[in-house]
Structures are given as C-alpha cells and as structure tokens.
Amino acid sequence: MVKTKITINKTKASRLNDVDFENIQFGRVFSDHMFVADYANGEWQNFEILPFQNLDYNPAFNSLHYGQSVFEGMKAHLDADNNVVLFRPMDNFARLNRSCERLCMATIDPQIMLDGLSELIKIDKDWIPKTEDGALYIRPFIFATDQYIGVAPSETYKMVIFTCPVNKYYDTAVKVKVEDVYSRAASGGTGFAKAAGNYAASLLPAKIAKEEGYDQLIWTDSIEHKYIEESGTMNLMVIIDGKIITPPAGETILGGITRLSVIAIAKDLGYTVEERQISVDEVIEAQQNGTLEDMFGTGTAVTITHISGFGRKGVDYELPPVSERKISSHLKNELEAIKRNKKDSHPEWLVIVK
Ligand SMILES: *Cc1c(COP(=O)(O)O)cnc(C)c1O
C-alpha cells in the first residue's frame, strides 16, 4: 500500500508550555496540531497536518442543519520505552465508516486515517500526559460541508482528527437512573452509529436525571423500557453471582471497542460472560436477594466506571462498595496494562507508532 501523502505545516507557537498536566479538564485542552482532509468530486484529498485552528463555513453549512456528522473516540498511551501505543485504531476507523454509511456520508480508507493519525501523534507526542491515568484522547470526525439549504446527502465532507491530553473522566462511582420515558435508540434507527444527533437527543433526559440527583442514565429498550441497553456513552455490564452479563451490541446498543476488549479479557481470565438481554427486573431481583455483585460501564473515555447505585421509578437500589468489586477491578487493571503495552496477551490490539 502506498503511504498517504501528507502536507505538514507545523505551528511556530506551541502551546505545550502553558499546560498544567496534573490539572486538565477533560476535552478542553487541545494539542498543537490537527490532521484534516477534504472529500470532493468523489474522492478524499488535501491530506494535511496544520496547527489546531478554526474552520470557516457559511451559515448554510449543512451539517449544522441536517446533522450529517459522525465521530470516534480513541486513546493513545506511552509505554515503558516511551513509544506511543494506539489501542485498536482500525476498529475505530471501521466503526467510523459504519457510522458514515448509516448517515449516507462518504467513507474513508482506514489506512489513510491511520497514516494521518500516526504522523499527527509523532508531531504532538509531547502532549501525551506522563501522569498515571493520563492518555491522549483522539477525536476523529467527519461532517458534511455543502453550503446550501436542502435536505440531501452532502457532496462534500471534511475529516478532522484532533487530540486532547486527558486524565481520568470520572473520579468516583456514578449513580444512574433507569430511564423509562425517553429512548436513545430504536430498531431501524441510528443507535449503532456514533452520529452527532444521537448525543443531542440524550441531553434533555440526562439533564432531568441530574436534577433528580443522578449522574447518568441507564437507557432501556424503546418498546417496553424493560431491558437494559447502555449508559451515557458507556456499554453496561452487570455481575450477578459471579457471572458477567452484558446485553448484545447491535442496532440499538453501540458496539463499544472497550466492551469487546473487556469481554475478551474476561474470558482469557476464566470468568463466565453471558451476552444476552437482561431486564431491569432481573437486576433488581438480584439486588434484593444479594447476588448483584457489580454494575459498571465500559468506554474509551471512562475505561471501566463503577456504578454505585441505580434508581427506577423513584426507588433507589444500592450496590456493594467499589472496594469489594474484585472482578471488574481485575478487568480494569488488565485492560489498562494491555493499553500501555505492559502485557503481551493481545499484541493484535496494539499499533506502536514508530
Ligand atoms: C462511544 C460509545 C460507547 C463506547 O464505545 P468505546 O468504543 O468502548 O469507546 C458506548 N456507547 C455509546 C453510545 C457510545 O457513543
């Protein structure tokens, strides 16, 4: 394969020295550069690395009006030899293309994305935090750029990858509300895609839950609000009586790469994993008979985040203290070690940027 030809235009004014790496707010600090490309006349072109900067469009710019906009989220870490390690990047780029297809947008060769990202990360390597929980969060996205009013697939698109140094996302376990009015996704919809509009639609129900004292939602199926789907931008796993249960990813549950990795690691370590539908009633019953051991979310931004308790229809249910959650802590440590190239159990997941 021919390597992507990328024009590189470096900043003359790095902002790196202004960053306090011990105190960064998630998603608010941007590294010096970004990788961009344009889609026009049926092909991707103008591959460029530029200083992080504003983009310029007129107000009829159609992703603002009609929502053809999809994104990805992934992380890079440094290993013990100071190499940059990307975790399953090709899985993210494949998912980006699945999102593009669903939103009727131009897809892009994953190799172009990987070449661009690798160059970008080499240039901004010093932005990767050296703190224990630190990582470089990577945000690839594609959006429509035709500039006229009219509902139709855009003929032009822009792809951008920028990065953010980050620390932990949640510091503590989160309390969640089982949502039984609103839905995140329905059969035949866009729930499996990382489509911008999905997140806009989740904000009001999440705000209502916050006002009721919860940190996040648990989405349930849109038909009966009976089965657990996911939580915020995390897939959900429940441990009942030593068994890890997680609903199958598919049409309405986003196929998280962390989810897939945690399932694989759990099986490697000899735990039982059941991928099946699980009802809220089953979880409540387990909570009441003392077999509900754990509930946690998985996602790139959050890694594994414990759920401290959940509420349904105004009734709250507590989970055991995080210190007792041996299985998920084991899975989390293993996953974090793999991502930092400290284990060789899954070399196929890692891309080392040289
Ligand atoms: C991104 C996302 C996830 C987690 O996916 P990862 O690949 O593990 O980061 C789960 N659910 C939703 C709705 C998401 O947007």
mmCIF file of C-alpha atoms and ligand atoms in Angstrom:
data_model
loop_
_atom_site.group_PDB
_atom_site.id
_atom_site.type_symbol
_atom_site.label_atom_id
_atom_site.label_comp_id
_atom_site.label_asym_id
_atom_site.label_seq_id
_atom_site.Cartn_x
_atom_site.Cartn_y
_atom_site.Cartn_z
ATOM 1 C CA MET A 1 0.000 0.000 0.000
ATOM 2 C CA VAL A 2 1.250 3.489 -0.893
ATOM 3 C CA LYS A 3 1.698 5.685 2.128
ATOM 4 C CA THR A 4 -0.696 8.637 2.245
ATOM 5 C CA LYS A 5 0.964 11.834 1.041
ATOM 6 C CA ILE A 6 0.509 14.364 3.816
ATOM 7 C CA THR A 7 1.481 18.040 3.704
ATOM 8 C CA ILE A 8 2.837 19.135 7.063
ATOM 9 C CA ASN A 9 2.594 22.687 8.309
ATOM 10 C CA LYS A 10 3.826 22.981 11.898
ATOM 11 C CA THR A 11 2.934 25.688 14.360
ATOM 12 C CA LYS A 12 5.527 28.332 15.219
ATOM 13 C CA ALA A 13 3.901 28.939 18.594
ATOM 14 C CA SER A 14 3.473 25.689 20.554
ATOM 15 C CA ARG A 15 1.078 25.970 23.493
ATOM 16 C CA LEU A 16 2.631 22.999 25.267
ATOM 17 C CA ASN A 17 4.366 25.014 27.982
ATOM 18 C CA ASP A 18 1.055 26.568 29.070
ATOM 19 C CA VAL A 19 -0.440 23.195 30.020
ATOM 20 C CA ASP A 20 -0.663 22.006 33.614
ATOM 21 C CA PHE A 21 -0.799 18.257 33.006
ATOM 22 C CA GLU A 22 -1.848 17.477 36.575
ATOM 23 C CA ASN A 23 -4.994 19.583 36.211
ATOM 24 C CA ILE A 24 -6.587 19.227 32.822
ATOM 25 C CA GLN A 25 -10.306 19.329 32.326
ATOM 26 C CA PHE A 26 -11.444 16.551 30.021
ATOM 27 C CA GLY A 27 -11.827 17.678 26.428
ATOM 28 C CA ARG A 28 -10.886 21.320 26.962
ATOM 29 C CA VAL A 29 -7.197 21.304 26.164
ATOM 30 C CA PHE A 30 -6.182 20.723 22.559
ATOM 31 C CA SER A 31 -2.797 19.640 21.276
ATOM 32 C CA ASP A 32 -0.925 21.845 18.833
ATOM 33 C CA HIS A 33 -1.925 20.175 15.554
ATOM 34 C CA MET A 34 -4.749 18.513 13.676
ATOM 35 C CA PHE A 35 -4.966 16.215 10.655
ATOM 36 C CA VAL A 36 -7.521 17.217 8.008
ATOM 37 C CA ALA A 37 -8.746 16.052 4.617
ATOM 38 C CA ASP A 38 -11.493 17.055 2.205
ATOM 39 C CA TYR A 39 -13.892 14.951 0.211
ATOM 40 C CA ALA A 40 -14.901 16.455 -3.132
ATOM 41 C CA ASN A 41 -15.519 15.161 -6.642
ATOM 42 C CA GLY A 42 -15.910 11.645 -5.296
ATOM 43 C CA GLU A 43 -12.563 11.352 -3.518
ATOM 44 C CA TRP A 44 -10.668 12.213 -0.372
ATOM 45 C CA GLN A 45 -7.856 14.699 -0.978
ATOM 46 C CA ASN A 46 -5.751 17.514 0.582
ATOM 47 C CA PHE A 47 -4.300 15.434 3.425
ATOM 48 C CA GLU A 48 -2.744 17.968 5.734
ATOM 49 C CA ILE A 49 -1.414 18.443 9.237
ATOM 50 C CA LEU A 50 -1.999 22.007 10.403
ATOM 51 C CA PRO A 51 -1.861 23.984 13.630
ATOM 52 C CA PHE A 52 -5.130 23.440 15.579
ATOM 53 C CA GLN A 53 -7.319 26.268 14.311
ATOM 54 C CA ASN A 54 -10.812 27.447 13.458
ATOM 55 C CA LEU A 55 -12.700 26.170 10.450
ATOM 56 C CA ASP A 56 -14.524 28.552 8.198
ATOM 57 C CA TYR A 57 -18.014 27.883 6.758
ATOM 58 C CA ASN A 58 -21.002 29.984 5.828
ATOM 59 C CA PRO A 59 -24.231 29.725 7.863
ATOM 60 C CA ALA A 60 -25.905 27.387 5.361
ATOM 61 C CA PHE A 61 -23.183 24.805 6.061
ATOM 62 C CA ASN A 62 -25.361 21.719 6.037
ATOM 63 C CA SER A 63 -24.104 19.513 8.873
ATOM 64 C CA LEU A 64 -25.400 22.246 11.188
ATOM 65 C CA HIS A 65 -28.891 21.998 9.728
ATOM 66 C CA TYR A 66 -29.325 18.352 8.853
ATOM 67 C CA GLY A 67 -26.852 16.588 11.087
ATOM 68 C CA GLN A 68 -24.588 14.603 8.784
ATOM 69 C CA SER A 69 -21.828 14.413 11.346
ATOM 70 C CA VAL A 70 -20.161 11.356 12.885
ATOM 71 C CA PHE A 71 -17.258 10.911 15.280
ATOM 72 C CA GLU A 72 -14.960 8.483 17.004
ATOM 73 C CA GLY A 73 -13.131 8.449 20.307
ATOM 74 C CA MET A 74 -9.933 6.564 20.988
ATOM 75 C CA LYS A 75 -6.805 6.842 23.132
ATOM 76 C CA ALA A 76 -3.033 6.709 22.846
ATOM 77 C CA HIS A 77 -0.705 5.947 25.738
ATOM 78 C CA LEU A 78 3.051 5.892 26.229
ATOM 79 C CA ASP A 79 4.667 2.547 27.022
ATOM 80 C CA ALA A 80 7.650 1.996 29.306
ATOM 81 C CA ASP A 81 10.060 2.657 26.402
ATOM 82 C CA ASN A 82 8.306 5.939 25.595
ATOM 83 C CA ASN A 83 6.716 4.557 22.426
ATOM 84 C CA VAL A 84 3.240 5.749 21.504
ATOM 85 C CA VAL A 85 0.714 2.927 21.664
ATOM 86 C CA LEU A 86 -2.621 3.148 19.843
ATOM 87 C CA PHE A 87 -5.340 0.798 21.070
ATOM 88 C CA ARG A 88 -7.329 -0.955 18.307
ATOM 89 C CA PRO A 89 -7.346 2.083 15.974
ATOM 90 C CA MET A 90 -8.506 0.107 12.945
ATOM 91 C CA ASP A 91 -11.612 -0.948 14.873
ATOM 92 C CA ASN A 92 -12.417 2.712 15.458
ATOM 93 C CA PHE A 93 -11.908 3.572 11.801
ATOM 94 C CA ALA A 94 -14.091 0.645 10.718
ATOM 95 C CA ARG A 95 -16.818 1.880 13.056
ATOM 96 C CA LEU A 96 -16.415 5.426 11.731
ATOM 97 C CA ASN A 97 -17.156 4.056 8.274
ATOM 98 C CA ARG A 98 -20.202 2.141 9.523
ATOM 99 C CA SER A 99 -21.456 5.413 11.008
ATOM 100 C CA CYS A 100 -20.777 7.208 7.703
ATOM 101 C CA GLU A 101 -22.699 4.585 5.761
ATOM 102 C CA ARG A 102 -25.733 4.899 8.016
ATOM 103 C CA LEU A 103 -25.707 8.693 7.704
ATOM 104 C CA CYS A 104 -25.287 8.456 3.924
ATOM 105 C CA MET A 105 -21.827 10.064 4.080
ATOM 106 C CA ALA A 106 -18.570 9.402 2.243
ATOM 107 C CA THR A 107 -16.468 6.684 3.884
ATOM 108 C CA ILE A 108 -12.675 6.869 4.071
ATOM 109 C CA ASP A 109 -9.878 4.313 3.710
ATOM 110 C CA PRO A 110 -8.914 3.331 7.281
ATOM 111 C CA GLN A 111 -5.254 3.240 6.222
ATOM 112 C CA ILE A 112 -5.399 6.957 5.374
ATOM 113 C CA MET A 113 -6.757 7.622 8.843
ATOM 114 C CA LEU A 114 -4.033 5.533 10.464
ATOM 115 C CA ASP A 115 -1.258 7.180 8.414
ATOM 116 C CA GLY A 116 -2.583 10.653 9.250
ATOM 117 C CA LEU A 117 -3.043 9.865 12.920
ATOM 118 C CA SER A 118 0.433 8.335 13.185
ATOM 119 C CA GLU A 119 2.045 11.448 11.695
ATOM 120 C CA LEU A 120 -0.053 13.716 13.905
ATOM 121 C CA ILE A 121 0.891 11.821 17.040
ATOM 122 C CA LYS A 122 4.575 11.833 16.195
ATOM 123 C CA ILE A 123 4.431 15.623 15.931
ATOM 124 C CA ASP A 124 2.382 16.075 19.131
ATOM 125 C CA LYS A 125 3.942 13.225 21.128
ATOM 126 C CA ASP A 126 4.935 15.559 23.972
ATOM 127 C CA TRP A 127 1.239 16.245 24.567
ATOM 128 C CA ILE A 128 0.705 12.709 25.877
ATOM 129 C CA PRO A 129 0.488 13.104 29.664
ATOM 130 C CA LYS A 130 3.032 11.177 31.689
ATOM 131 C CA THR A 131 0.651 11.051 34.670
ATOM 132 C CA GLU A 132 -0.531 7.614 35.815
ATOM 133 C CA ASP A 133 -4.077 7.839 34.453
ATOM 134 C CA GLY A 134 -3.127 10.144 31.610
ATOM 135 C CA ALA A 135 -3.735 9.480 27.939
ATOM 136 C CA LEU A 136 -4.040 11.341 24.697
ATOM 137 C CA TYR A 137 -7.707 11.311 23.734
ATOM 138 C CA ILE A 138 -8.130 11.217 19.959
ATOM 139 C CA ARG A 139 -11.187 12.646 18.266
ATOM 140 C CA PRO A 140 -11.583 11.727 14.570
ATOM 141 C CA PHE A 141 -14.754 13.048 12.928
ATOM 142 C CA ILE A 142 -16.345 13.617 9.542
ATOM 143 C CA PHE A 143 -19.043 16.124 8.687
ATOM 144 C CA ALA A 144 -20.938 17.434 5.686
ATOM 145 C CA THR A 145 -19.692 20.705 4.227
ATOM 146 C CA ASP A 146 -22.043 21.555 1.354
ATOM 147 C CA GLN A 147 -23.257 25.094 1.884
ATOM 148 C CA TYR A 148 -26.884 25.345 0.847
ATOM 149 C CA ILE A 149 -30.291 24.726 2.399
ATOM 150 C CA GLY A 150 -31.961 21.484 1.333
ATOM 151 C CA VAL A 151 -32.212 18.008 2.793
ATOM 152 C CA ALA A 152 -29.924 15.864 0.674
ATOM 153 C CA PRO A 153 -26.690 13.973 1.228
ATOM 154 C CA SER A 154 -23.808 16.422 1.039
ATOM 155 C CA GLU A 155 -21.424 16.057 -1.882
ATOM 156 C CA THR A 156 -18.501 17.390 0.131
ATOM 157 C CA TYR A 157 -17.168 16.397 3.543
ATOM 158 C CA LYS A 158 -14.356 17.245 5.890
ATOM 159 C CA MET A 159 -12.461 14.813 8.066
ATOM 160 C CA VAL A 160 -10.542 16.092 11.073
ATOM 161 C CA ILE A 161 -8.509 14.386 13.770
ATOM 162 C CA PHE A 162 -7.500 16.427 16.786
ATOM 163 C CA THR A 163 -6.237 15.265 20.154
ATOM 164 C CA CYS A 164 -6.607 16.249 23.804
ATOM 165 C CA PRO A 165 -4.384 15.336 26.738
ATOM 166 C CA VAL A 166 -6.681 13.902 29.423
ATOM 167 C CA ASN A 167 -6.673 12.399 32.877
ATOM 168 C CA LYS A 168 -9.461 10.347 34.454
ATOM 169 C CA TYR A 169 -13.025 11.034 33.281
ATOM 170 C CA TYR A 170 -14.968 10.144 36.416
ATOM 171 C CA ASP A 171 -13.213 10.242 39.758
ATOM 172 C CA THR A 172 -15.756 8.197 41.637
ATOM 173 C CA ALA A 173 -18.513 5.674 41.046
ATOM 174 C CA VAL A 174 -21.644 7.077 39.392
ATOM 175 C CA LYS A 175 -25.292 6.869 40.411
ATOM 176 C CA VAL A 176 -27.611 6.173 37.499
ATOM 177 C CA LYS A 177 -31.330 6.480 36.754
ATOM 178 C CA VAL A 178 -33.131 3.825 34.752
ATOM 179 C CA GLU A 179 -34.843 5.833 32.014
ATOM 180 C CA ASP A 180 -38.387 4.739 31.279
ATOM 181 C CA VAL A 181 -39.803 7.628 29.270
ATOM 182 C CA TYR A 182 -37.184 8.697 26.731
ATOM 183 C CA SER A 183 -35.247 6.429 24.358
ATOM 184 C CA ARG A 184 -31.729 6.718 22.982
ATOM 185 C CA ALA A 185 -32.213 4.410 20.051
ATOM 186 C CA ALA A 186 -34.873 2.389 18.317
ATOM 187 C CA SER A 187 -34.816 -0.522 15.925
ATOM 188 C CA GLY A 188 -34.009 0.742 12.432
ATOM 189 C CA GLY A 189 -32.544 3.980 13.781
ATOM 190 C CA THR A 190 -29.005 5.282 14.231
ATOM 191 C CA GLY A 191 -28.203 3.929 17.690
ATOM 192 C CA PHE A 192 -25.309 1.783 16.496
ATOM 193 C CA ALA A 193 -23.626 4.800 14.864
ATOM 194 C CA LYS A 194 -21.601 7.472 16.619
ATOM 195 C CA ALA A 195 -23.809 10.081 14.988
ATOM 196 C CA ALA A 196 -23.718 13.575 16.500
ATOM 197 C CA GLY A 197 -27.512 13.865 16.688
ATOM 198 C CA ASN A 198 -27.806 10.836 18.971
ATOM 199 C CA TYR A 199 -25.976 12.761 21.666
ATOM 200 C CA ALA A 200 -28.075 15.888 21.243
ATOM 201 C CA ALA A 201 -31.184 13.762 21.794
ATOM 202 C CA SER A 202 -29.755 12.344 25.014
ATOM 203 C CA LEU A 203 -29.121 15.698 26.698
ATOM 204 C CA LEU A 204 -32.605 16.533 27.942
ATOM 205 C CA PRO A 205 -33.278 13.160 29.601
ATOM 206 C CA ALA A 206 -29.768 13.320 31.131
ATOM 207 C CA LYS A 207 -30.457 16.814 32.449
ATOM 208 C CA ILE A 208 -33.728 15.685 34.046
ATOM 209 C CA ALA A 209 -31.892 12.772 35.682
ATOM 210 C CA LYS A 210 -29.262 15.200 37.060
ATOM 211 C CA GLU A 211 -31.990 17.357 38.548
ATOM 212 C CA GLU A 212 -33.296 14.239 40.263
ATOM 213 C CA GLY A 213 -29.876 13.585 41.796
ATOM 214 C CA TYR A 214 -28.388 11.064 39.363
ATOM 215 C CA ASP A 215 -25.106 11.356 37.450
ATOM 216 C CA GLN A 216 -26.158 9.440 34.353
ATOM 217 C CA LEU A 217 -28.903 7.386 32.746
ATOM 218 C CA ILE A 218 -29.360 3.743 32.014
ATOM 219 C CA TRP A 219 -31.144 3.534 28.693
ATOM 220 C CA THR A 220 -33.688 0.785 28.269
ATOM 221 C CA ASP A 221 -35.269 -0.645 25.133
ATOM 222 C CA SER A 222 -37.562 1.797 23.367
ATOM 223 C CA ILE A 223 -40.530 -0.594 23.165
ATOM 224 C CA GLU A 224 -41.155 -1.689 26.762
ATOM 225 C CA HIS A 225 -38.400 0.072 28.746
ATOM 226 C CA LYS A 226 -37.810 -3.352 30.191
ATOM 227 C CA TYR A 227 -34.324 -4.375 29.071
ATOM 228 C CA ILE A 228 -31.086 -2.614 29.901
ATOM 229 C CA GLU A 229 -29.242 -1.110 26.954
ATOM 230 C CA GLU A 230 -26.384 1.221 27.874
ATOM 231 C CA SER A 231 -25.456 4.217 29.985
ATOM 232 C CA GLY A 232 -24.421 7.591 28.593
ATOM 233 C CA THR A 233 -21.520 6.786 26.298
ATOM 234 C CA MET A 234 -20.711 3.544 28.080
ATOM 235 C CA ASN A 235 -21.755 -0.020 27.466
ATOM 236 C CA LEU A 236 -23.050 -1.741 30.573
ATOM 237 C CA MET A 237 -22.036 -4.909 32.335
ATOM 238 C CA VAL A 238 -23.677 -6.473 35.363
ATOM 239 C CA ILE A 239 -22.178 -9.150 37.583
ATOM 240 C CA ILE A 240 -24.683 -11.473 39.201
ATOM 241 C CA ASP A 241 -23.470 -14.458 41.184
ATOM 242 C CA GLY A 242 -20.002 -14.301 39.618
ATOM 243 C CA LYS A 243 -21.308 -14.142 36.029
ATOM 244 C CA ILE A 244 -20.648 -11.134 33.837
ATOM 245 C CA ILE A 245 -23.786 -10.298 31.871
ATOM 246 C CA THR A 246 -23.937 -7.712 29.106
ATOM 247 C CA PRO A 247 -26.633 -7.006 26.534
ATOM 248 C CA PRO A 248 -25.646 -7.775 22.928
ATOM 249 C CA ALA A 249 -24.430 -4.785 20.904
ATOM 250 C CA GLY A 250 -26.339 -4.276 17.695
ATOM 251 C CA GLU A 251 -28.957 -1.984 16.269
ATOM 252 C CA THR A 252 -29.742 -0.021 19.407
ATOM 253 C CA ILE A 253 -26.649 -0.650 21.504
ATOM 254 C CA LEU A 254 -23.440 0.882 20.241
ATOM 255 C CA GLY A 255 -20.702 -1.698 19.652
ATOM 256 C CA GLY A 256 -18.067 -0.386 22.029
ATOM 257 C CA ILE A 257 -14.468 -1.413 21.484
ATOM 258 C CA THR A 258 -13.876 -1.320 25.230
ATOM 259 C CA ARG A 259 -16.864 -3.660 25.618
ATOM 260 C CA LEU A 260 -15.382 -6.139 23.139
ATOM 261 C CA SER A 261 -11.975 -5.915 24.802
ATOM 262 C CA VAL A 262 -13.378 -6.410 28.301
ATOM 263 C CA ILE A 263 -15.354 -9.459 27.154
ATOM 264 C CA ALA A 264 -12.225 -10.971 25.593
ATOM 265 C CA ILE A 265 -10.085 -10.234 28.668
ATOM 266 C CA ALA A 266 -12.756 -11.651 30.991
ATOM 267 C CA LYS A 267 -12.823 -14.883 29.005
ATOM 268 C CA ASP A 268 -8.987 -15.016 28.953
ATOM 269 C CA LEU A 269 -9.003 -14.713 32.734
ATOM 270 C CA GLY A 270 -11.534 -17.528 33.079
ATOM 271 C CA TYR A 271 -14.637 -15.561 34.004
ATOM 272 C CA THR A 272 -18.053 -16.510 32.661
ATOM 273 C CA VAL A 273 -19.502 -13.967 30.241
ATOM 274 C CA GLU A 274 -23.100 -14.055 29.049
ATOM 275 C CA GLU A 275 -24.065 -11.810 26.155
ATOM 276 C CA ARG A 276 -27.823 -11.693 26.430
ATOM 277 C CA GLN A 277 -30.725 -9.419 27.141
ATOM 278 C CA ILE A 278 -31.061 -8.524 30.788
ATOM 279 C CA SER A 279 -34.143 -6.916 32.239
ATOM 280 C CA VAL A 280 -34.207 -4.233 34.900
ATOM 281 C CA ASP A 281 -36.397 -6.596 36.944
ATOM 282 C CA GLU A 282 -33.690 -9.260 36.886
ATOM 283 C CA VAL A 283 -31.144 -6.763 38.193
ATOM 284 C CA ILE A 284 -33.499 -5.546 40.932
ATOM 285 C CA GLU A 285 -34.269 -9.108 41.956
ATOM 286 C CA ALA A 286 -30.541 -9.869 42.186
ATOM 287 C CA GLN A 287 -30.018 -6.712 44.233
ATOM 288 C CA GLN A 288 -32.736 -7.819 46.632
ATOM 289 C CA ASN A 289 -31.546 -11.385 47.057
ATOM 290 C CA GLY A 290 -27.931 -10.285 47.497
ATOM 291 C CA THR A 291 -26.466 -11.752 44.288
ATOM 292 C CA LEU A 292 -25.911 -8.440 42.479
ATOM 293 C CA GLU A 293 -22.164 -8.009 42.850
ATOM 294 C CA ASP A 294 -21.349 -5.266 40.423
ATOM 295 C CA MET A 295 -22.506 -2.995 37.655
ATOM 296 C CA PHE A 296 -20.137 -0.942 35.559
ATOM 297 C CA GLY A 297 -19.843 0.974 32.334
ATOM 298 C CA THR A 298 -17.164 0.487 29.689
ATOM 299 C CA GLY A 299 -15.959 3.065 27.199
ATOM 300 C CA THR A 300 -12.821 4.680 25.851
ATOM 301 C CA ALA A 301 -13.217 7.922 27.774
ATOM 302 C CA VAL A 302 -14.191 6.289 31.069
ATOM 303 C CA THR A 303 -12.386 2.894 30.706
ATOM 304 C CA ILE A 304 -14.316 0.998 33.411
ATOM 305 C CA THR A 305 -16.514 3.116 35.645
ATOM 306 C CA HIS A 306 -18.324 1.592 38.587
ATOM 307 C CA ILE A 307 -21.972 2.263 39.252
ATOM 308 C CA SER A 308 -22.649 2.969 42.916
ATOM 309 C CA GLY A 309 -26.390 2.514 42.680
ATOM 310 C CA PHE A 310 -29.381 2.930 40.416
ATOM 311 C CA GLY A 311 -32.881 4.271 40.675
ATOM 312 C CA ARG A 312 -36.089 3.227 38.974
ATOM 313 C CA LYS A 313 -39.422 4.993 39.343
ATOM 314 C CA GLY A 314 -38.144 6.934 42.330
ATOM 315 C CA VAL A 315 -36.814 3.892 44.216
ATOM 316 C CA ASP A 316 -33.045 3.679 44.706
ATOM 317 C CA TYR A 317 -31.026 0.473 44.841
ATOM 318 C CA GLU A 318 -27.504 0.342 46.279
ATOM 319 C CA LEU A 319 -24.619 -1.750 45.029
ATOM 320 C CA PRO A 320 -21.755 -3.168 47.104
ATOM 321 C CA PRO A 321 -18.821 -0.814 47.832
ATOM 322 C CA VAL A 322 -16.307 -0.488 44.995
ATOM 323 C CA SER A 323 -13.587 -1.982 47.218
ATOM 324 C CA GLU A 324 -15.452 -5.323 47.083
ATOM 325 C CA ARG A 325 -15.681 -5.413 43.297
ATOM 326 C CA LYS A 326 -12.771 -7.708 42.628
ATOM 327 C CA ILE A 327 -13.718 -8.902 39.130
ATOM 328 C CA SER A 328 -14.199 -5.506 37.491
ATOM 329 C CA SER A 329 -11.107 -4.115 39.180
ATOM 330 C CA HIS A 330 -9.150 -7.095 37.840
ATOM 331 C CA LEU A 331 -10.544 -6.493 34.328
ATOM 332 C CA LYS A 332 -9.777 -2.790 34.507
ATOM 333 C CA ASN A 333 -6.168 -3.323 35.627
ATOM 334 C CA GLU A 334 -5.635 -5.881 32.880
ATOM 335 C CA LEU A 335 -7.121 -3.618 30.202
ATOM 336 C CA GLU A 336 -5.086 -0.616 31.332
ATOM 337 C CA ALA A 337 -1.904 -2.712 31.356
ATOM 338 C CA ILE A 338 -2.577 -4.003 27.835
ATOM 339 C CA LYS A 339 -3.194 -0.469 26.563
ATOM 340 C CA ARG A 340 0.198 0.580 27.922
ATOM 341 C CA ASN A 341 1.943 -2.388 26.311
ATOM 342 C CA LYS A 342 2.762 -3.975 29.664
ATOM 343 C CA LYS A 343 1.250 -7.361 28.713
ATOM 344 C CA ASP A 344 1.605 -9.393 25.602
ATOM 345 C CA SER A 345 -1.755 -11.140 25.744
ATOM 346 C CA HIS A 346 -3.241 -9.199 22.803
ATOM 347 C CA PRO A 347 -0.500 -7.844 20.511
ATOM 348 C CA GLU A 348 -3.068 -7.690 17.698
ATOM 349 C CA TRP A 349 -4.821 -4.838 19.529
ATOM 350 C CA LEU A 350 -1.824 -2.531 19.633
ATOM 351 C CA VAL A 351 -0.323 -0.300 16.982
ATOM 352 C CA ILE A 352 3.028 1.118 18.065
ATOM 353 C CA VAL A 353 3.774 4.415 16.342
ATOM 354 C CA LYS A 354 7.439 4.467 15.365
HETATM 355 C C1 LIG B 1 -18.567 5.565 22.203
HETATM 356 C C2 LIG B 1 -19.716 4.936 22.872
HETATM 357 C C3 LIG B 1 -19.586 3.777 23.649
HETATM 358 C C4 LIG B 1 -18.258 3.161 23.986
HETATM 359 O O1 LIG B 1 -17.522 2.760 22.879
HETATM 360 P P1 LIG B 1 -15.958 2.529 23.009
HETATM 361 O O2 LIG B 1 -15.539 2.081 21.656
HETATM 362 O O3 LIG B 1 -15.747 1.494 24.035
HETATM 363 O O4 LIG B 1 -15.370 3.836 23.409
HETATM 364 C C5 LIG B 1 -20.737 3.193 24.169
HETATM 365 N N1 LIG B 1 -21.948 3.734 23.941
HETATM 366 C C6 LIG B 1 -22.111 4.855 23.218
HETATM 367 C C7 LIG B 1 -23.477 5.386 22.995
HETATM 368 C C8 LIG B 1 -21.001 5.489 22.669
HETATM 369 O O5 LIG B 1 -21.164 6.607 21.966
#
